[in-house]
């Protein structure tokens, strides 16, 4: 069983009577994409996928955040792809937030339920299908792998949120922790996709200002986030997209846990 519920977009359109006021923002250093913007009219189709629609919530953009793309994929019953990734240098992470998918990696089949996680190295052969009779939704984060001469590439693996322990930050009394699906000391990996958890009242007590780019999708709960010079309220289903060096901190509002799926680029020299 999953440790916590995971918000998944439902699509649709707001009524004509709804006010236009919203929390959506796009600035020089960050973007906030509230859950209400993930409607039917902003979905895309992909080549060689059937029964599928995709919300693209991050893509490389010159002068902004340049290392990754982030999709939310909805597979209808029977949907999927035998040729999902067309970029031979792209690695990926899948994280299931609704329903169940069948994932085949180099001929081996895995069933991923809600909270299921898969790492797909560049060049591996994989396929995905939804064999159930209800829709499934999962996050798909893609990054071009930065190979290093003399360093082996990481292998594929499958795990889950429930089977991965939370590592709590020091001096936080268990208020702030990270579910790390990859060992931080495994230098083969050039990206991490983790889950960050705050107990009610937990905080990042300083403005993080660092080179890593971020995508933060709120899986559960709510918080107030400091992004550059703005305080922004966020809740389950919202997405925050941060370029390098954007200052960031947060207060978790409660009454339950605040959890988000976090991408960051790591472990490589800066291109010159």
CSV table of C-alpha atoms in Angstrom, one decimal:
chain,number,residue,atom,x,y,z
A,1,UNK,CA,0.0,0.0,0.0
A,2,UNK,CA,1.1,3.6,-0.7
A,3,UNK,CA,2.3,5.7,2.2
A,4,UNK,CA,0.1,8.6,1.2
A,5,UNK,CA,-2.4,9.5,-1.5
A,6,UNK,CA,-1.2,11.1,-4.7
A,7,UNK,CA,-3.0,13.8,-6.5
A,8,UNK,CA,-3.6,13.2,-10.3
A,9,UNK,CA,-5.1,15.7,-12.8
A,10,UNK,CA,-8.7,14.9,-13.9
A,11,UNK,CA,-8.9,17.2,-17.0
A,12,UNK,CA,-12.2,18.7,-18.0
A,13,UNK,CA,-12.9,22.4,-18.3
A,14,UNK,CA,-14.1,25.0,-15.7
A,15,UNK,CA,-17.6,26.4,-16.1
A,16,UNK,CA,-18.2,29.6,-18.0
A,17,UNK,CA,-19.2,31.2,-14.7
A,18,UNK,CA,-15.7,30.7,-13.1
A,19,UNK,CA,-13.6,33.8,-12.3
A,20,UNK,CA,-10.3,34.1,-14.2
A,21,UNK,CA,-8.4,34.9,-11.0
A,22,UNK,CA,-5.8,32.1,-10.4
A,23,UNK,CA,-2.3,31.5,-8.9
A,24,UNK,CA,-0.5,30.7,-12.2
A,25,UNK,CA,2.8,32.6,-12.6
A,26,UNK,CA,5.7,32.6,-15.0
A,27,UNK,CA,8.6,34.8,-14.0
A,28,UNK,CA,12.3,35.0,-14.9
A,29,UNK,CA,13.3,32.5,-12.2
A,30,UNK,CA,10.3,30.3,-11.6
A,31,UNK,CA,6.9,29.1,-12.8
A,32,UNK,CA,3.9,28.0,-10.8
A,33,UNK,CA,1.4,25.8,-12.7
A,34,UNK,CA,-1.7,25.3,-10.5
A,35,UNK,CA,-3.7,22.1,-10.8
A,36,UNK,CA,-6.7,24.0,-12.3
A,37,UNK,CA,-4.7,24.8,-15.4
A,38,UNK,CA,-4.3,21.1,-16.3
A,39,UNK,CA,-7.5,21.0,-18.4
A,40,UNK,CA,-8.4,19.0,-21.5
A,41,UNK,CA,-7.4,21.7,-23.9
A,42,UNK,CA,-3.7,21.7,-22.9
A,43,UNK,CA,-3.0,18.0,-23.4
A,44,UNK,CA,-0.9,16.6,-26.2
A,45,UNK,CA,-0.6,13.4,-28.1
A,46,UNK,CA,2.7,11.5,-28.6
A,47,UNK,CA,4.0,9.5,-31.6
A,48,UNK,CA,3.6,5.7,-31.3
A,49,UNK,CA,1.3,6.0,-28.2
A,50,UNK,CA,-2.3,4.8,-28.2
A,51,UNK,CA,-5.1,5.6,-25.8
A,52,UNK,CA,-2.9,8.3,-24.3
A,53,UNK,CA,-2.9,12.0,-23.5
A,54,UNK,CA,-0.1,14.0,-21.9
A,55,UNK,CA,0.2,17.2,-19.9
A,56,UNK,CA,3.6,18.7,-20.5
A,57,UNK,CA,4.4,20.7,-17.4
A,58,UNK,CA,8.1,21.4,-18.0
A,59,UNK,CA,10.4,21.4,-21.1
A,60,UNK,CA,13.9,22.7,-21.7
A,61,UNK,CA,13.8,26.5,-22.5
A,62,UNK,CA,16.8,28.6,-23.3
A,63,UNK,CA,17.6,31.0,-20.5
A,64,UNK,CA,15.3,29.3,-18.1
A,65,UNK,CA,15.4,25.6,-17.0
A,66,UNK,CA,17.3,23.7,-19.6
A,67,UNK,CA,18.0,20.1,-18.4
A,68,UNK,CA,14.7,18.2,-18.3
A,69,UNK,CA,11.2,17.7,-19.4
A,70,UNK,CA,8.3,16.6,-17.2
A,71,UNK,CA,5.1,15.0,-18.4
A,72,UNK,CA,2.0,13.7,-16.7
A,73,UNK,CA,0.7,10.8,-18.8
A,74,UNK,CA,-2.8,9.4,-18.8
A,75,UNK,CA,-3.3,5.9,-20.2
A,76,UNK,CA,-6.9,4.8,-20.9
A,77,UNK,CA,-7.8,1.2,-20.6
A,78,UNK,CA,-5.7,-0.7,-23.1
A,79,UNK,CA,-3.5,2.3,-23.9
A,80,UNK,CA,0.3,2.4,-24.1
A,81,UNK,CA,3.3,2.2,-26.3
A,82,UNK,CA,5.8,-0.3,-27.7
A,83,UNK,CA,8.0,2.6,-28.8
A,84,UNK,CA,7.7,5.2,-26.0
A,85,UNK,CA,11.1,7.0,-26.1
A,86,UNK,CA,12.4,8.2,-29.5
A,87,UNK,CA,15.6,9.9,-28.1
A,88,UNK,CA,18.4,7.3,-27.7
A,89,UNK,CA,20.3,9.5,-25.2
A,90,UNK,CA,17.3,10.2,-22.9
A,91,UNK,CA,16.9,8.5,-19.5
A,92,UNK,CA,13.7,8.6,-17.7
A,93,UNK,CA,11.8,8.1,-14.4
A,94,UNK,CA,8.2,6.9,-14.2
A,95,UNK,CA,6.1,7.5,-11.0
A,96,UNK,CA,2.6,6.2,-10.8
A,97,UNK,CA,0.0,8.4,-9.2
A,98,UNK,CA,-3.3,6.7,-10.2
A,99,UNK,CA,-4.2,3.2,-11.3
A,100,UNK,CA,-1.7,0.6,-12.5
A,101,UNK,CA,0.6,0.1,-15.4
A,102,UNK,CA,2.5,-2.9,-16.8
A,103,UNK,CA,6.1,-1.9,-17.6
A,104,UNK,CA,8.4,-4.1,-19.6
A,105,UNK,CA,12.2,-3.3,-19.4
A,106,UNK,CA,14.5,-5.3,-21.7
A,107,UNK,CA,12.0,-8.1,-21.8
A,108,UNK,CA,11.2,-8.3,-18.1
A,109,UNK,CA,7.7,-7.3,-17.0
A,110,UNK,CA,6.9,-5.3,-13.9
A,111,UNK,CA,3.5,-4.2,-12.5
A,112,UNK,CA,3.5,-0.7,-11.0
A,113,UNK,CA,0.6,0.4,-8.8
A,114,UNK,CA,0.2,3.8,-7.2
A,115,UNK,CA,3.5,4.8,-5.7
A,116,UNK,CA,5.4,2.6,-8.1
A,117,UNK,CA,8.8,4.0,-9.4
A,118,UNK,CA,11.0,3.0,-12.3
A,119,UNK,CA,14.4,4.3,-13.5
A,120,UNK,CA,15.0,3.8,-17.2
A,121,UNK,CA,18.6,4.4,-18.4
A,122,UNK,CA,19.4,5.8,-21.8
A,123,UNK,CA,19.2,3.2,-24.5
A,124,UNK,CA,17.2,0.6,-22.6
A,125,UNK,CA,14.3,-1.0,-24.4
A,126,UNK,CA,11.0,-0.5,-22.6
A,127,UNK,CA,7.2,-0.6,-23.3
A,128,UNK,CA,4.3,0.3,-21.1
A,129,UNK,CA,0.6,-0.7,-21.2
A,130,UNK,CA,-2.5,-0.2,-19.1
A,131,UNK,CA,-4.0,-3.7,-18.9
A,132,UNK,CA,-6.7,-2.6,-16.4
A,133,UNK,CA,-10.2,-1.4,-17.2
A,134,UNK,CA,-9.7,2.1,-15.6
A,135,UNK,CA,-7.4,4.9,-16.6
A,136,UNK,CA,-3.9,5.1,-15.2
A,137,UNK,CA,-1.7,8.2,-14.6
A,138,UNK,CA,2.0,8.5,-14.1
A,139,UNK,CA,4.7,11.1,-14.2
A,140,UNK,CA,7.5,10.7,-16.8
A,141,UNK,CA,10.6,12.8,-16.2
A,142,UNK,CA,13.2,12.8,-19.0
A,143,UNK,CA,16.8,14.0,-19.1
A,144,UNK,CA,19.6,13.5,-21.6
A,145,UNK,CA,22.2,11.4,-19.9
A,146,UNK,CA,25.6,13.0,-19.5
A,147,UNK,CA,28.0,10.0,-20.0
A,148,UNK,CA,31.5,10.3,-18.4
A,149,UNK,CA,34.4,8.4,-19.9
A,150,UNK,CA,35.5,5.6,-17.5
A,151,UNK,CA,32.2,5.7,-15.5
A,152,UNK,CA,29.6,3.0,-16.1
A,153,UNK,CA,26.0,4.0,-16.8
A,154,UNK,CA,23.4,3.1,-14.2
A,155,UNK,CA,21.1,0.1,-14.7
A,156,UNK,CA,17.3,0.1,-14.7
A,157,UNK,CA,15.5,-0.6,-11.5
A,158,UNK,CA,11.9,-0.7,-10.2
A,159,UNK,CA,10.8,0.1,-6.7
A,160,UNK,CA,8.1,2.0,-4.9
A,161,UNK,CA,7.4,4.8,-2.4
A,162,UNK,CA,6.2,2.4,0.2
A,163,UNK,CA,9.3,0.2,-0.1
A,164,UNK,CA,11.8,3.1,0.2
A,165,UNK,CA,12.5,4.6,3.6
A,166,UNK,CA,12.4,8.3,4.4
A,167,UNK,CA,15.7,9.8,5.4
A,168,UNK,CA,15.2,12.6,7.8
A,169,UNK,CA,17.3,15.8,7.7
A,170,UNK,CA,19.5,16.3,10.7
A,171,UNK,CA,18.3,18.6,13.5
A,172,UNK,CA,14.7,18.5,12.3
A,173,UNK,CA,13.2,16.0,14.8
A,174,UNK,CA,11.6,14.1,11.9
A,175,UNK,CA,9.8,17.1,10.5
A,176,UNK,CA,11.6,17.1,7.1
A,177,UNK,CA,12.7,14.1,5.2
A,178,UNK,CA,13.5,12.7,1.7
A,179,UNK,CA,12.6,9.4,0.1
A,180,UNK,CA,15.7,8.8,-1.9
A,181,UNK,CA,15.3,6.3,-4.7
A,182,UNK,CA,18.9,6.6,-5.8
A,183,UNK,CA,21.9,6.6,-3.4
A,184,UNK,CA,23.3,10.2,-3.3
A,185,UNK,CA,26.8,8.7,-3.4
A,186,UNK,CA,26.2,6.8,-6.7
A,187,UNK,CA,28.0,9.1,-9.0
A,188,UNK,CA,26.8,7.3,-12.1
A,189,UNK,CA,23.4,9.1,-11.8
A,190,UNK,CA,23.2,12.6,-13.1
A,191,UNK,CA,19.7,13.3,-11.9
A,192,UNK,CA,17.7,12.5,-8.8
A,193,UNK,CA,13.9,12.2,-8.7
A,194,UNK,CA,12.9,11.9,-5.0
A,195,UNK,CA,9.9,12.6,-2.8
A,196,UNK,CA,10.2,15.2,-0.1
A,197,UNK,CA,8.0,15.0,3.0
A,198,UNK,CA,7.2,17.7,5.6
A,199,UNK,CA,5.1,17.1,8.7
A,200,UNK,CA,2.6,19.8,9.6
A,201,UNK,CA,4.6,22.9,10.7
A,202,UNK,CA,7.8,21.6,9.1
A,203,UNK,CA,10.0,24.2,7.3
A,204,UNK,CA,12.9,24.8,5.1
A,205,UNK,CA,14.5,27.3,7.5
A,206,UNK,CA,16.7,29.1,5.0
A,207,UNK,CA,16.5,30.2,1.4
A,208,UNK,CA,18.1,27.4,-0.7
A,209,UNK,CA,20.0,29.0,-3.5
A,210,UNK,CA,21.8,26.5,-5.7
A,211,UNK,CA,22.8,25.4,-9.1
A,212,UNK,CA,20.3,22.5,-9.4
A,213,UNK,CA,17.2,23.0,-11.5
A,214,UNK,CA,14.0,21.8,-10.0
A,215,UNK,CA,10.6,20.5,-10.9
A,216,UNK,CA,8.3,20.1,-7.8
A,217,UNK,CA,4.9,18.4,-8.2
A,218,UNK,CA,2.8,18.5,-5.0
A,219,UNK,CA,1.5,15.0,-4.4
A,220,UNK,CA,-0.3,15.7,-1.1
A,221,UNK,CA,-1.1,18.5,1.3
A,222,UNK,CA,-0.4,22.2,1.1
A,223,UNK,CA,2.2,24.8,2.0
A,224,UNK,CA,3.4,28.3,1.5
A,225,UNK,CA,6.5,28.5,-0.7
A,226,UNK,CA,9.0,31.3,-1.0
A,227,UNK,CA,10.2,31.5,-4.6
A,228,UNK,CA,12.7,34.2,-5.3
A,229,UNK,CA,10.9,37.3,-3.9
A,230,UNK,CA,7.3,35.9,-3.8
A,231,UNK,CA,5.4,33.9,-1.2
A,232,UNK,CA,3.1,31.4,-3.1
A,233,UNK,CA,0.4,29.1,-1.7
A,234,UNK,CA,0.5,25.6,-3.2
A,235,UNK,CA,-1.5,22.5,-2.7
A,236,UNK,CA,-1.8,19.0,-4.1
A,237,UNK,CA,-1.7,19.0,-7.9
A,238,UNK,CA,0.3,22.2,-8.2
A,239,UNK,CA,3.6,22.3,-10.0
A,240,UNK,CA,6.6,24.5,-9.3
A,241,UNK,CA,9.4,24.8,-12.0
A,242,UNK,CA,12.6,26.5,-10.9
A,243,UNK,CA,15.7,27.6,-12.8
A,244,UNK,CA,19.1,27.4,-11.3
A,245,UNK,CA,19.8,29.6,-8.3
A,246,UNK,CA,16.2,30.6,-7.7
A,247,UNK,CA,15.9,31.1,-3.9
A,248,UNK,CA,13.4,28.8,-2.3
A,249,UNK,CA,12.0,27.8,1.2
A,250,UNK,CA,8.7,26.7,2.6
A,251,UNK,CA,6.3,26.3,5.5
A,252,UNK,CA,4.1,23.2,5.5
A,253,UNK,CA,0.6,24.2,6.5
A,254,UNK,CA,-1.0,21.0,7.6
A,255,UNK,CA,-3.3,19.5,8.8
A,256,UNK,CA,-1.6,16.5,7.0
A,257,UNK,CA,1.7,15.8,5.5
A,258,UNK,CA,3.1,18.0,2.6
A,259,UNK,CA,4.8,15.8,0.0
A,260,UNK,CA,6.2,16.6,-3.5
A,261,UNK,CA,8.0,14.8,-6.3
A,262,UNK,CA,11.3,16.5,-6.8
A,263,UNK,CA,13.6,16.5,-9.8
A,264,UNK,CA,17.1,17.9,-9.7
A,265,UNK,CA,20.3,17.6,-11.9
A,266,UNK,CA,23.4,16.4,-10.0
A,267,UNK,CA,26.9,15.0,-10.1
A,268,UNK,CA,28.4,16.5,-13.2
A,269,UNK,CA,30.8,19.3,-14.2
A,270,UNK,CA,29.2,22.5,-15.5
A,271,UNK,CA,29.5,22.7,-19.3
A,272,UNK,CA,31.8,25.6,-20.3
